[in-house]
Amino acid sequence: MRRSIAACARRTRLPHGERLNMREYQICTSCVMDTSDSLITFDENGVCDHCRNYFANILPNWQHGKRGAEELARILRDIKEHGKNKTYDCMIGISGGLDSSYLAYAAIKLWGLRPKFISVDTHWNLPVANENIQKLQNGLGIEVETITIDWEELKDLQIAYLKSQVPYQDTPQDSAIFAASYNYAAKNNVRYFLNG
Ligand SMILES: [Zn+2]
């Protein structure tokens, strides 16, 4: 599961004056998180706040099993119904990573959708990501349209982030990816944007 950018930024920031190595080492009794997360807290059973949040807020609302399958089937019916007589019925962003690759596979092979595939090139892609995108295109018989971000503009933004010394240096590239994706969806009147 991916955390929001804001959550990452919040959690990686050290409280004023605190030094990371001043805290006694502790690891959660329920997962692998430890005090390398500077803001982690543990309850009396040694369970971390990530686990407590998962059990209290995520799991009760996570529709899996039969209920989840029914909900997914309803959403897929909506997507197909809305996409009737259109070239595409939804949009999927491809990064070359595992999650979006599997989503592409599921959309085509398991759910019978007709997605428009896009990929946002921020100039930071590893060669393996581009190779994976090529393999996906070949394997699934799809075409991925690449939106290329202005490199000079992204460099300016990245340098501003470096100079400001904020911890989450992926923010410029993430912002560019989301902005480009949602702009594309808005311009092309795409109603369903599946995110993996
Ligand atoms: Zn935990």
Coordinates of N, CA, C and O and ligand atoms in Angstrom, one line a residue:
M1 N 0.8 -1.2 0.0 CA 0.0 0.0 0.0 C 0.9 1.2 0.0 O 1.9 1.3 0.7
R2 N 0.5 2.2 -0.8 CA 1.3 3.4 -0.9 C 0.8 4.5 0.0 O -0.4 4.8 -0.1
R3 N 1.6 5.1 0.7 CA 1.2 6.2 1.6 C 1.1 7.5 0.7 O 1.7 7.7 -0.3
S4 N 0.2 8.4 1.2 CA 0.1 9.7 0.5 C 1.4 10.4 0.7 O 2.2 10.2 1.6
I5 N 1.7 11.3 -0.2 CA 2.9 12.2 -0.2 C 2.9 12.9 1.1 O 3.9 13.0 1.8
A6 N 1.8 13.5 1.5 CA 1.7 14.3 2.7 C 2.1 13.4 3.9 O 2.8 13.9 4.8
A7 N 1.6 12.2 4.0 CA 1.8 11.3 5.1 C 3.3 11.0 5.2 O 3.9 11.0 6.2
C8 N 3.9 10.7 4.0 CA 5.4 10.4 4.0 C 6.2 11.6 4.5 O 7.1 11.4 5.3
A9 N 5.8 12.8 4.0 CA 6.5 14.0 4.4 C 6.4 14.2 5.9 O 7.4 14.5 6.6
R10 N 5.2 14.0 6.4 CA 5.0 14.1 7.9 C 5.8 13.2 8.7 O 6.4 13.5 9.6
R11 N 5.8 11.9 8.2 CA 6.5 10.9 9.0 C 8.0 10.9 9.0 O 8.6 10.4 9.8
T12 N 8.5 11.5 7.9 CA 10.0 11.4 7.8 C 10.6 12.7 8.4 O 11.8 12.8 8.5
R13 N 9.7 13.6 8.8 CA 10.3 14.8 9.4 C 10.5 14.6 10.9 O 9.7 14.1 11.6
L14 N 11.7 14.9 11.3 CA 12.0 14.7 12.7 C 11.5 15.9 13.5 O 11.5 17.0 13.1
P15 N 10.9 15.6 14.7 CA 10.4 16.7 15.6 C 11.6 17.6 15.9 O 12.8 17.1 15.9
H16 N 11.3 18.9 16.1 CA 12.4 19.9 16.2 C 13.4 19.4 17.3 O 13.0 19.1 18.4
G17 N 14.6 19.4 17.0 CA 15.7 19.1 17.9 C 15.9 17.7 18.2 O 16.9 17.3 18.8
E18 N 15.1 16.8 17.7 CA 15.3 15.3 18.0 C 16.3 14.7 17.1 O 16.3 15.0 15.9
R19 N 17.1 13.9 17.5 CA 18.1 13.2 16.7 C 17.6 11.7 16.6 O 17.3 11.1 17.6
L20 N 17.7 11.2 15.4 CA 17.2 9.9 15.1 C 17.9 8.8 16.0 O 17.2 7.9 16.5
N21 N 19.2 9.0 16.2 CA 19.9 7.9 16.9 C 19.8 8.0 18.5 O 20.4 7.3 19.2
M22 N 19.0 9.0 18.9 CA 18.9 9.2 20.4 C 17.8 8.3 21.0 O 17.6 8.1 22.2
R23 N 17.0 7.7 20.1 CA 15.9 6.9 20.5 C 16.3 5.4 20.7 O 17.0 4.9 19.9
E24 N 15.8 4.8 21.7 CA 16.1 3.4 21.9 C 15.4 2.5 20.9 O 14.2 2.8 20.5
Y25 N 16.1 1.6 20.3 CA 15.6 0.8 19.2 C 14.4 -0.1 19.7 O 14.4 -0.7 20.7
Q26 N 13.3 -0.1 18.8 CA 12.2 -0.9 19.1 C 11.6 -1.3 17.8 O 11.5 -0.5 16.9
I27 N 11.1 -2.6 17.7 CA 10.4 -3.1 16.5 C 9.0 -3.5 16.9 O 8.8 -4.1 18.0
C28 N 8.1 -3.3 16.0 CA 6.7 -3.7 16.3 C 6.5 -5.2 16.5 O 7.2 -6.0 15.8
T29 N 5.7 -5.6 17.4 CA 5.5 -7.0 17.7 C 4.5 -7.6 16.7 O 4.3 -8.8 16.6
S30 N 4.0 -6.8 15.8 CA 3.0 -7.3 14.8 C 3.5 -7.1 13.4 O 3.0 -7.8 12.5
C31 N 4.4 -6.2 13.1 CA 4.9 -6.1 11.7 C 6.4 -5.7 11.8 O 7.1 -5.9 12.8
V32 N 7.0 -5.3 10.7 CA 8.4 -5.1 10.6 C 8.8 -3.6 10.8 O 10.0 -3.3 10.8
M33 N 7.9 -2.7 11.1 CA 8.2 -1.3 11.3 C 9.0 -1.2 12.6 O 8.7 -1.8 13.6
D34 N 10.0 -0.2 12.6 CA 10.8 0.0 13.8 C 11.1 1.5 14.0 O 10.5 2.3 13.3
T35 N 11.9 1.7 14.9 CA 12.2 3.1 15.2 C 13.0 3.9 14.2 O 13.4 5.0 14.3
S36 N 13.3 3.2 13.0 CA 13.9 4.0 11.9 C 12.8 4.9 11.4 O 13.1 5.8 10.6
D37 N 11.6 4.7 11.7 CA 10.5 5.6 11.5 C 10.5 6.6 12.7 O 10.1 6.1 13.8
S38 N 10.9 7.8 12.5 CA 11.2 8.6 13.7 C 9.9 9.0 14.5 O 10.0 9.3 15.7
L39 N 8.8 8.9 13.9 CA 7.5 9.3 14.6 C 6.7 8.1 15.0 O 5.6 8.3 15.4
I40 N 7.2 6.9 14.9 CA 6.4 5.7 15.2 C 6.1 5.7 16.7 O 7.0 6.1 17.5
T41 N 5.0 5.2 17.1 CA 4.6 5.0 18.5 C 4.2 3.6 18.7 O 3.7 2.9 17.8
F42 N 4.4 3.1 19.9 CA 4.0 1.7 20.3 C 3.0 1.7 21.4 O 3.2 2.5 22.4
D43 N 2.1 0.8 21.4 CA 1.2 0.7 22.6 C 1.8 -0.2 23.6 O 2.9 -0.7 23.5
E44 N 1.0 -0.5 24.7 CA 1.6 -1.3 25.8 C 1.9 -2.8 25.4 O 2.7 -3.4 26.0
N45 N 1.4 -3.2 24.2 CA 1.7 -4.5 23.7 C 2.8 -4.5 22.7 O 3.1 -5.5 22.0
G46 N 3.4 -3.3 22.5 CA 4.5 -3.2 21.5 C 4.0 -3.2 20.0 O 4.7 -3.4 19.1
V47 N 2.7 -2.9 19.9 CA 2.1 -2.8 18.5 C 2.2 -1.3 18.0 O 1.8 -0.4 18.8
C48 N 2.7 -1.2 16.8 CA 2.9 0.2 16.3 C 1.7 0.9 15.8 O 0.6 0.3 15.7
D49 N 1.8 2.2 15.6 CA 0.6 3.0 15.2 C 0.2 2.7 13.8 O -1.0 2.8 13.5
H50 N 1.1 2.2 13.0 CA 0.7 1.8 11.6 C -0.3 0.6 11.7 O -1.3 0.5 11.0
C51 N 0.1 -0.4 12.5 CA -0.8 -1.6 12.7 C -2.1 -1.2 13.3 O -3.2 -1.7 12.9
R52 N -2.1 -0.3 14.3 CA -3.3 0.1 15.0 C -4.2 0.8 14.0 O -5.4 0.6 14.0
N53 N -3.6 1.6 13.2 CA -4.4 2.3 12.2 C -5.1 1.3 11.2 O -6.2 1.4 10.8
Y54 N -4.3 0.3 10.8 CA -4.7 -0.7 9.9 C -5.9 -1.5 10.5 O -7.0 -1.6 9.8
F55 N -5.8 -1.9 11.7 CA -6.9 -2.7 12.3 C -8.1 -1.9 12.7 O -9.2 -2.4 12.6
A56 N -7.9 -0.6 13.1 CA -9.0 0.2 13.5 C -9.7 0.9 12.3 O -10.9 1.0 12.3
N57 N -9.0 1.3 11.3 CA -9.6 2.1 10.2 C -9.6 1.4 8.8 O -10.5 1.7 8.1
I58 N -8.6 0.6 8.5 CA -8.5 0.1 7.1 C -9.3 -1.2 7.0 O -10.2 -1.4 6.2
L59 N -8.9 -2.2 7.9 CA -9.5 -3.5 7.8 C -11.1 -3.5 7.8 O -11.7 -4.2 7.0
P60 N -11.7 -2.7 8.8 CA -13.2 -2.8 8.8 C -13.8 -2.3 7.5 O -15.0 -2.6 7.3
N61 N -13.1 -1.4 6.8 CA -13.7 -0.9 5.6 C -13.2 -1.5 4.3 O -13.5 -1.1 3.2
W62 N -12.4 -2.5 4.4 CA -11.8 -3.2 3.3 C -12.7 -4.3 2.8 O -12.9 -5.3 3.5
Q63 N -13.3 -4.1 1.7 CA -14.3 -5.1 1.3 C -13.6 -6.2 0.5 O -13.2 -6.0 -0.7
H64 N -13.3 -7.3 1.1 CA -12.7 -8.4 0.3 C -13.6 -9.6 0.4 O -14.7 -9.5 0.9
G65 N -13.2 -10.7 -0.2 CA -14.1 -11.9 -0.3 C -15.3 -11.6 -1.2 O -15.2 -10.9 -2.2
K66 N -16.4 -12.2 -0.9 CA -17.6 -12.2 -1.7 C -18.1 -10.8 -1.9 O -18.5 -10.3 -2.9
R67 N -18.1 -10.0 -0.7 CA -18.6 -8.7 -0.8 C -17.8 -7.8 -1.7 O -18.3 -7.0 -2.5
G68 N -16.5 -8.0 -1.6 CA -15.6 -7.2 -2.5 C -15.8 -7.6 -4.0 O -15.7 -6.7 -4.8
A69 N -15.9 -8.9 -4.2 CA -16.1 -9.3 -5.6 C -17.4 -8.7 -6.2 O -17.4 -8.3 -7.4
E70 N -18.4 -8.7 -5.4 CA -19.7 -8.1 -5.9 C -19.6 -6.6 -6.2 O -20.1 -6.1 -7.2
E71 N -18.9 -5.9 -5.3 CA -18.7 -4.5 -5.4 C -17.9 -4.2 -6.7 O -18.2 -3.3 -7.5
L72 N -16.8 -5.0 -6.9 CA -16.0 -4.9 -8.1 C -16.8 -5.1 -9.4 O -16.7 -4.4 -10.3
A73 N -17.6 -6.2 -9.3 CA -18.4 -6.5 -10.5 C -19.4 -5.3 -10.8 O -19.6 -5.0 -12.0
R74 N -19.9 -4.7 -9.8 CA -20.8 -3.5 -10.0 C -20.0 -2.4 -10.7 O -20.5 -1.8 -11.6
I75 N -18.8 -2.1 -10.2 CA -18.0 -1.0 -10.7 C -17.6 -1.3 -12.2 O -17.7 -0.5 -13.1
L76 N -17.3 -2.6 -12.4 CA -16.9 -2.9 -13.8 C -18.1 -2.8 -14.8 O -17.9 -2.4 -15.9
R77 N -19.3 -3.1 -14.3 CA -20.5 -3.0 -15.1 C -20.7 -1.5 -15.4 O -21.0 -1.1 -16.6
D78 N -20.5 -0.6 -14.4 CA -20.6 0.8 -14.6 C -19.6 1.3 -15.7 O -20.0 2.1 -16.5
I79 N -18.4 0.9 -15.5 CA -17.3 1.3 -16.4 C -17.7 0.9 -17.9 O -17.6 1.7 -18.8
K80 N -18.1 -0.3 -18.0 CA -18.4 -0.8 -19.4 C -19.6 -0.1 -20.0 O -19.7 0.3 -21.2
E81 N -20.6 0.1 -19.1 CA -21.9 0.8 -19.6 C -21.5 2.2 -20.0 O -22.0 2.6 -21.1
H82 N -20.7 2.9 -19.2 CA -20.4 4.3 -19.5 C -19.5 4.4 -20.8 O -19.6 5.3 -21.6
G83 N -18.7 3.3 -21.0 CA -17.8 3.3 -22.2 C -18.4 2.8 -23.5 O -17.7 2.8 -24.5
K84 N -19.6 2.4 -23.5 CA -20.3 2.0 -24.7 C -20.2 3.0 -25.8 O -20.4 4.2 -25.5
N85 N -19.8 2.5 -27.0 CA -19.7 3.4 -28.2 C -18.5 4.4 -28.0 O -18.5 5.4 -28.8
K86 N -17.6 4.2 -27.1 CA -16.4 5.1 -27.0 C -15.2 4.2 -27.3 O -15.3 3.0 -27.1
T87 N -14.2 4.8 -27.7 CA -12.9 4.1 -28.1 C -12.4 3.4 -26.8 O -11.9 2.2 -26.9
Y88 N -12.4 4.1 -25.7 CA -11.9 3.5 -24.4 C -13.0 3.7 -23.4 O -13.8 4.6 -23.4
D89 N -13.0 2.8 -22.4 CA -14.0 2.9 -21.3 C -13.3 3.4 -20.0 O -14.0 3.7 -19.1
C90 N -12.0 3.4 -20.0 CA -11.3 3.9 -18.8 C -9.9 4.2 -19.1 O -9.5 4.1 -20.2
M91 N -9.1 4.7 -18.1 CA -7.8 5.1 -18.3 C -6.9 4.4 -17.2 O -7.3 4.3 -16.1
I92 N -5.7 4.0 -17.6 CA -4.8 3.4 -16.6 C -3.4 4.0 -16.8 O -2.9 4.1 -18.0
G93 N -2.8 4.4 -15.8 CA -1.4 5.0 -15.8 C -0.4 3.8 -15.6 O -0.6 3.1 -14.7
I94 N 0.6 3.7 -16.5 CA 1.5 2.6 -16.4 C 2.9 3.2 -16.0 O 3.4 4.2 -16.6
S95 N 3.5 2.6 -15.0 CA 4.8 3.1 -14.6 C 6.0 2.1 -14.9 O 7.1 2.5 -14.9
G96 N 5.6 0.9 -15.3 CA 6.6 -0.2 -15.5 C 6.8 -1.0 -14.2 O 7.6 -1.9 -14.2
G97 N 6.1 -0.6 -13.1 CA 6.3 -1.3 -11.9 C 5.2 -2.4 -11.8 O 4.4 -2.6 -12.6
L98 N 5.3 -3.1 -10.7 CA 4.5 -4.3 -10.5 C 3.0 -4.0 -10.4 O 2.1 -4.6 -11.1
D99 N 2.6 -3.0 -9.6 CA 1.2 -2.7 -9.4 C 0.4 -2.3 -10.7 O -0.6 -2.9 -11.0
S100 N 1.0 -1.4 -11.4 CA 0.2 -0.9 -12.6 C 0.3 -2.0 -13.7 O -0.6 -2.1 -14.5
S101 N 1.4 -2.8 -13.7 CA 1.5 -3.8 -14.7 C 0.4 -4.9 -14.5 O -0.2 -5.4 -15.4
Y102 N 0.3 -5.2 -13.2 CA -0.8 -6.2 -12.9 C -2.2 -5.7 -13.1 O -3.0 -6.4 -13.7
L103 N -2.4 -4.4 -12.8 CA -3.7 -3.8 -13.1 C -4.0 -3.8 -14.6 O -5.1 -4.1 -15.0
A104 N -2.9 -3.6 -15.4 CA -3.1 -3.6 -16.9 C -3.5 -5.0 -17.3 O -4.5 -5.2 -18.1
Y105 N -2.8 -6.0 -16.8 CA -3.2 -7.4 -17.1 C -4.6 -7.7 -16.6 O -5.4 -8.3 -17.4
A106 N -5.0 -7.4 -15.4 CA -6.3 -7.7 -14.9 C -7.4 -7.0 -15.8 O -8.4 -7.6 -16.1
A107 N -7.1 -5.7 -16.1 CA -8.1 -5.0 -16.9 C -8.4 -5.6 -18.2 O -9.5 -5.7 -18.7
I108 N -7.3 -6.1 -18.9 CA -7.5 -6.7 -20.2 C -7.9 -8.1 -20.2 O -8.9 -8.5 -20.8
K109 N -7.2 -8.9 -19.4 CA -7.4 -10.4 -19.4 C -8.5 -10.9 -18.5 O -9.2 -11.8 -18.8
L110 N -8.7 -10.2 -17.3 CA -9.6 -10.7 -16.4 C -11.0 -10.0 -16.4 O -12.0 -10.6 -16.2
W111 N -10.9 -8.7 -16.7 CA -12.2 -7.9 -16.6 C -12.8 -7.5 -18.0 O -13.9 -7.0 -18.0
G112 N -12.0 -7.7 -19.1 CA -12.5 -7.3 -20.4 C -12.7 -5.9 -20.6 O -13.6 -5.5 -21.3
L113 N -11.9 -5.0 -20.0 CA -12.0 -3.6 -20.2 C -11.3 -3.1 -21.4 O -10.5 -3.9 -22.0
R114 N -11.5 -1.9 -21.8 CA -10.8 -1.3 -23.0 C -10.2 0.0 -22.5 O -10.6 1.1 -22.8
P115 N -9.1 -0.1 -21.8 CA -8.5 1.1 -21.2 C -7.6 1.8 -22.2 O -7.0 1.3 -23.1
K116 N -7.5 3.2 -22.0 CA -6.5 4.0 -22.6 C -5.3 3.9 -21.7 O -5.4 4.3 -20.5
F117 N -4.2 3.5 -22.2 CA -3.0 3.4 -21.3 C -2.1 4.7 -21.5 O -1.8 5.0 -22.7
I118 N -1.7 5.3 -20.4 CA -0.7 6.4 -20.6 C 0.5 6.1 -19.6 O 0.3 5.4 -18.6
S119 N 1.6 6.7 -20.0 CA 2.7 6.7 -19.1 C 3.3 8.1 -19.1 O 3.4 8.8 -20.1
V120 N 3.7 8.6 -17.9 CA 4.2 9.9 -17.8 C 5.8 9.8 -17.6 O 6.3 9.2 -16.7
D121 N 6.5 10.4 -18.6 CA 7.9 10.3 -18.5 C 8.5 11.6 -17.9 O 8.4 12.7 -18.4
T122 N 9.0 11.4 -16.6 CA 9.5 12.6 -15.9 C 11.0 12.7 -16.1 O 11.7 13.4 -15.4
H123 N 11.6 11.8 -17.0 CA 13.0 11.7 -17.2 C 13.8 11.0 -16.1 O 15.0 11.0 -16.1
W124 N 13.1 10.5 -15.1 CA 13.8 9.8 -14.0 C 13.6 8.3 -14.2 O 14.0 7.6 -13.3
N125 N 12.9 7.9 -15.2 CA 12.7 6.4 -15.3 C 13.9 5.6 -15.4 O 14.9 6.0 -16.1
L126 N 14.0 4.5 -14.7 CA 15.1 3.5 -14.9 C 14.9 2.8 -16.2 O 13.7 2.6 -16.6
P127 N 16.0 2.4 -16.8 CA 15.8 1.6 -18.1 C 14.9 0.4 -17.9 O 14.1 0.1 -18.8
V128 N 14.9 -0.2 -16.8 CA 14.1 -1.4 -16.6 C 12.6 -1.1 -16.6 O 11.8 -1.9 -17.1
A129 N 12.3 0.1 -16.2 CA 10.8 0.5 -16.2 C 10.4 0.6 -17.7 O 9.3 0.2 -18.1
N130 N 11.2 1.3 -18.5 CA 10.9 1.4 -19.9 C 10.8 0.0 -20.6 O 10.0 -0.2 -21.5
E131 N 11.8 -0.8 -20.2 CA 11.8 -2.2 -20.8 C 10.5 -2.9 -20.4 O 9.9 -3.6 -21.2
N132 N 10.1 -2.8 -19.1 CA 8.8 -3.4 -18.7 C 7.6 -2.9 -19.4 O 6.7 -3.7 -19.8
I133 N 7.6 -1.6 -19.7 CA 6.4 -1.0 -20.4 C 6.4 -1.6 -21.8 O 5.3 -2.0 -22.4
Q134 N 7.6 -1.8 -22.4 CA 7.6 -2.4 -23.8 C 7.1 -3.8 -23.8 O 6.4 -4.2 -24.6
K135 N 7.6 -4.6 -22.7 CA 7.1 -5.9 -22.6 C 5.6 -6.0 -22.4 O 5.0 -6.9 -22.9
L136 N 5.1 -5.1 -21.6 CA 3.6 -5.1 -21.4 C 2.9 -4.8 -22.7 O 1.9 -5.5 -23.0
Q137 N 3.4 -3.9 -23.5 CA 2.8 -3.6 -24.8 C 2.8 -4.8 -25.7 O 1.8 -5.2 -26.3
N138 N 3.9 -5.5 -25.7 CA 4.0 -6.7 -26.5 C 3.1 -7.8 -26.0 O 2.4 -8.5 -26.8
G139 N 3.2 -8.0 -24.7 CA 2.5 -9.2 -24.1 C 1.0 -9.0 -24.1 O 0.3 -10.0 -24.4
L140 N 0.5 -7.8 -23.9 CA -0.9 -7.6 -23.9 C -1.5 -7.1 -25.2 O -2.7 -7.0 -25.3
G141 N -0.6 -6.8 -26.1 CA -1.1 -6.2 -27.4 C -1.7 -4.8 -27.2 O -2.7 -4.5 -27.8
I142 N -1.1 -4.0 -26.4 CA -1.7 -2.7 -26.1 C -0.7 -1.6 -26.5 O 0.5 -1.9 -26.8
E143 N -1.2 -0.4 -26.6 CA -0.3 0.7 -26.9 C -0.4 1.7 -25.7 O -1.4 2.0 -25.2
V144 N 0.8 2.1 -25.3 CA 0.9 3.0 -24.1 C 1.3 4.4 -24.7 O 2.4 4.5 -25.3
E145 N 0.5 5.4 -24.5 CA 0.9 6.7 -24.9 C 1.8 7.4 -23.8 O 1.4 7.4 -22.7
T146 N 2.9 8.0 -24.2 CA 3.8 8.6 -23.3 C 3.6 10.1 -23.3 O 3.6 10.8 -24.3
I147 N 3.4 10.6 -22.1 CA 3.3 12.1 -21.9 C 4.7 12.5 -21.3 O 5.1 12.0 -20.2
T148 N 5.4 13.4 -22.0 CA 6.7 13.7 -21.5 C 6.7 15.1 -20.8 O 6.2 16.1 -21.4
I149 N 7.2 15.1 -19.6 CA 7.2 16.4 -18.9 C 8.4 17.2 -19.3 O 9.5 16.7 -19.7
D150 N 8.2 18.5 -19.3 CA 9.3 19.5 -19.7 C 10.4 19.3 -18.7 O 10.3 19.6 -17.5
W151 N 11.6 18.9 -19.2 CA 12.7 18.6 -18.4 C 13.3 19.8 -17.7 O 13.6 19.8 -16.5
E152 N 13.3 20.9 -18.4 CA 13.9 22.1 -17.8 C 13.0 22.6 -16.6 O 13.5 23.0 -15.6
E153 N 11.7 22.5 -16.8 CA 10.8 22.9 -15.8 C 10.9 22.0 -14.6 O 10.9 22.4 -13.4
L154 N 11.0 20.7 -14.8 CA 11.1 19.7 -13.7 C 12.4 19.9 -13.0 O 12.5 19.8 -11.8
K155 N 13.5 20.2 -13.7 CA 14.8 20.4 -13.1 C 14.7 21.6 -12.2 O 15.2 21.6 -11.0
D156 N 14.1 22.7 -12.6 CA 13.9 23.9 -11.8 C 13.2 23.5 -10.5 O 13.7 23.9 -9.4
L157 N 12.2 22.8 -10.6 CA 11.4 22.4 -9.4 C 12.2 21.5 -8.5 O 12.2 21.7 -7.3
Q158 N 12.9 20.5 -9.1 CA 13.7 19.6 -8.3 C 14.8 20.4 -7.5 O 15.1 20.1 -6.3
I159 N 15.5 21.3 -8.2 CA 16.5 22.1 -7.6 C 16.0 22.9 -6.4 O 16.6 23.0 -5.3
A160 N 14.7 23.4 -6.6 CA 14.1 24.2 -5.6 C 13.8 23.3 -4.3 O 14.1 23.8 -3.2
Y161 N 13.4 22.1 -4.6 CA 13.2 21.2 -3.5 C 14.5 20.8 -2.8 O 14.6 20.7 -1.6
L162 N 15.5 20.6 -3.6 CA 16.8 20.3 -2.9 C 17.3 21.4 -2.1 O 17.8 21.2 -0.9
K163 N 17.2 22.6 -2.6 CA 17.7 23.8 -1.9 C 16.8 24.1 -0.6 O 17.3 24.6 0.4
S164 N 15.6 23.7 -0.7 CA 14.7 23.9 0.5 C 14.9 22.9 1.6 O 14.4 23.0 2.7
Q165 N 15.6 21.8 1.3 CA 16.0 20.7 2.2 C 14.8 20.0 2.9 O 14.8 19.6 4.0
V166 N 13.6 20.0 2.1 CA 12.5 19.2 2.6 C 12.8 17.7 2.3 O 13.6 17.4 1.4
P167 N 12.3 16.8 3.1 CA 12.8 15.4 3.0 C 12.3 14.6 1.8 O 12.9 13.7 1.4
Y168 N 11.1 15.0 1.3 CA 10.5 14.1 0.4 C 10.8 14.5 -1.1 O 10.0 15.3 -1.7
Q169 N 12.0 14.1 -1.6 CA 12.5 14.6 -2.8 C 11.7 14.1 -4.1 O 12.0 14.5 -5.2
D170 N 10.8 13.1 -3.9 CA 10.1 12.6 -5.0 C 8.9 13.5 -5.3 O 8.2 13.2 -6.3
T171 N 8.6 14.4 -4.5 CA 7.4 15.2 -4.7 C 7.3 15.9 -6.0 O 6.2 15.8 -6.7
P172 N 8.3 16.6 -6.6 CA 8.2 17.2 -7.9 C 7.8 16.2 -8.9 O 6.9 16.5 -9.8
Q173 N 8.4 15.0 -8.9 CA 8.1 14.0 -10.0 C 6.7 13.5 -9.7 O 5.9 13.3 -10.7
D174 N 6.3 13.2 -8.5 CA 5.0 12.7 -8.2 C 3.9 13.7 -8.6 O 2.9 13.4 -9.2
S175 N 4.2 15.0 -8.3 CA 3.2 16.0 -8.7 C 3.1 16.1 -10.2 O 1.9 16.2 -10.7
A176 N 4.2 16.0 -10.9 CA 4.1 16.0 -12.4 C 3.3 14.8 -12.9 O 2.5 15.0 -13.8
I177 N 3.5 13.7 -12.3 CA 2.8 12.5 -12.8 C 1.3 12.6 -12.6 O 0.5 12.4 -13.5
F178 N 0.9 13.1 -11.4 CA -0.5 13.2 -11.1 C -1.2 14.3 -11.9 O -2.3 14.2 -12.5
A179 N -0.5 15.4 -12.0 CA -1.0 16.6 -12.8 C -1.2 16.2 -14.3 O -2.2 16.4 -14.9
A180 N -0.2 15.5 -14.8 CA -0.2 15.1 -16.3 C -1.4 14.1 -16.5 O -2.1 14.2 -17.4
S181 N -1.5 13.2 -15.5 CA -2.5 12.1 -15.7 C -3.9 12.7 -15.6 O -4.8 12.5 -16.4
Y182 N -4.2 13.5 -14.6 CA -5.5 14.1 -14.4 C -5.8 15.1 -15.5 O -7.0 15.3 -15.9
N183 N -4.8 15.9 -15.9 CA -5.1 16.8 -17.0 C -5.5 16.0 -18.3 O -6.4 16.4 -19.0
Y184 N -4.8 14.9 -18.5 CA -5.2 14.1 -19.7 C -6.6 13.6 -19.6 O -7.4 13.7 -20.5
A185 N -6.9 13.1 -18.4 CA -8.3 12.6 -18.1 C -9.3 13.7 -18.3 O -10.4 13.4 -19.0
A186 N -9.1 14.9 -17.8 CA -10.0 15.9 -17.9 C -10.2 16.4 -19.4 O -11.3 16.5 -19.9
K187 N -9.1 16.5 -20.1 CA -9.1 17.0 -21.5 C -9.8 16.0 -22.4 O -10.5 16.3 -23.3
N188 N -9.7 14.7 -22.1 CA -10.3 13.7 -22.9 C -11.6 13.1 -22.4 O -12.0 12.1 -22.9
N189 N -12.1 13.8 -21.4 CA -13.4 13.4 -20.9 C -13.4 12.0 -20.4 O -14.4 11.2 -20.6
V190 N -12.3 11.6 -19.7 CA -12.2 10.2 -19.2 C -12.9 10.2 -17.8 O -12.5 11.0 -16.9
R191 N -13.9 9.3 -17.6 CA -14.6 9.3 -16.3 C -13.9 8.4 -15.3 O -13.9 8.6 -14.1
Y192 N -13.4 7.3 -15.8 CA -12.8 6.3 -14.9 C -11.3 6.2 -15.0 O -10.8 5.8 -16.1
F193 N -10.6 6.4 -14.0 CA -9.1 6.4 -14.0 C -8.7 5.4 -13.0 O -8.8 5.6 -11.8
L194 N -8.3 4.2 -13.5 CA -7.9 3.1 -12.5 C -6.5 3.3 -12.1 O -5.6 3.5 -13.0
N195 N -6.3 3.2 -10.8 CA -4.9 3.5 -10.3 C -4.4 2.2 -9.6 O -5.0 1.7 -8.7
G196 N -3.2 1.7 -10.1 CA -2.6 0.5 -9.5 C -1.2 0.8 -9.0 O -0.5 1.6 -9.6
Ligands
ZN1 ZN 3.2 -2.7 13.3

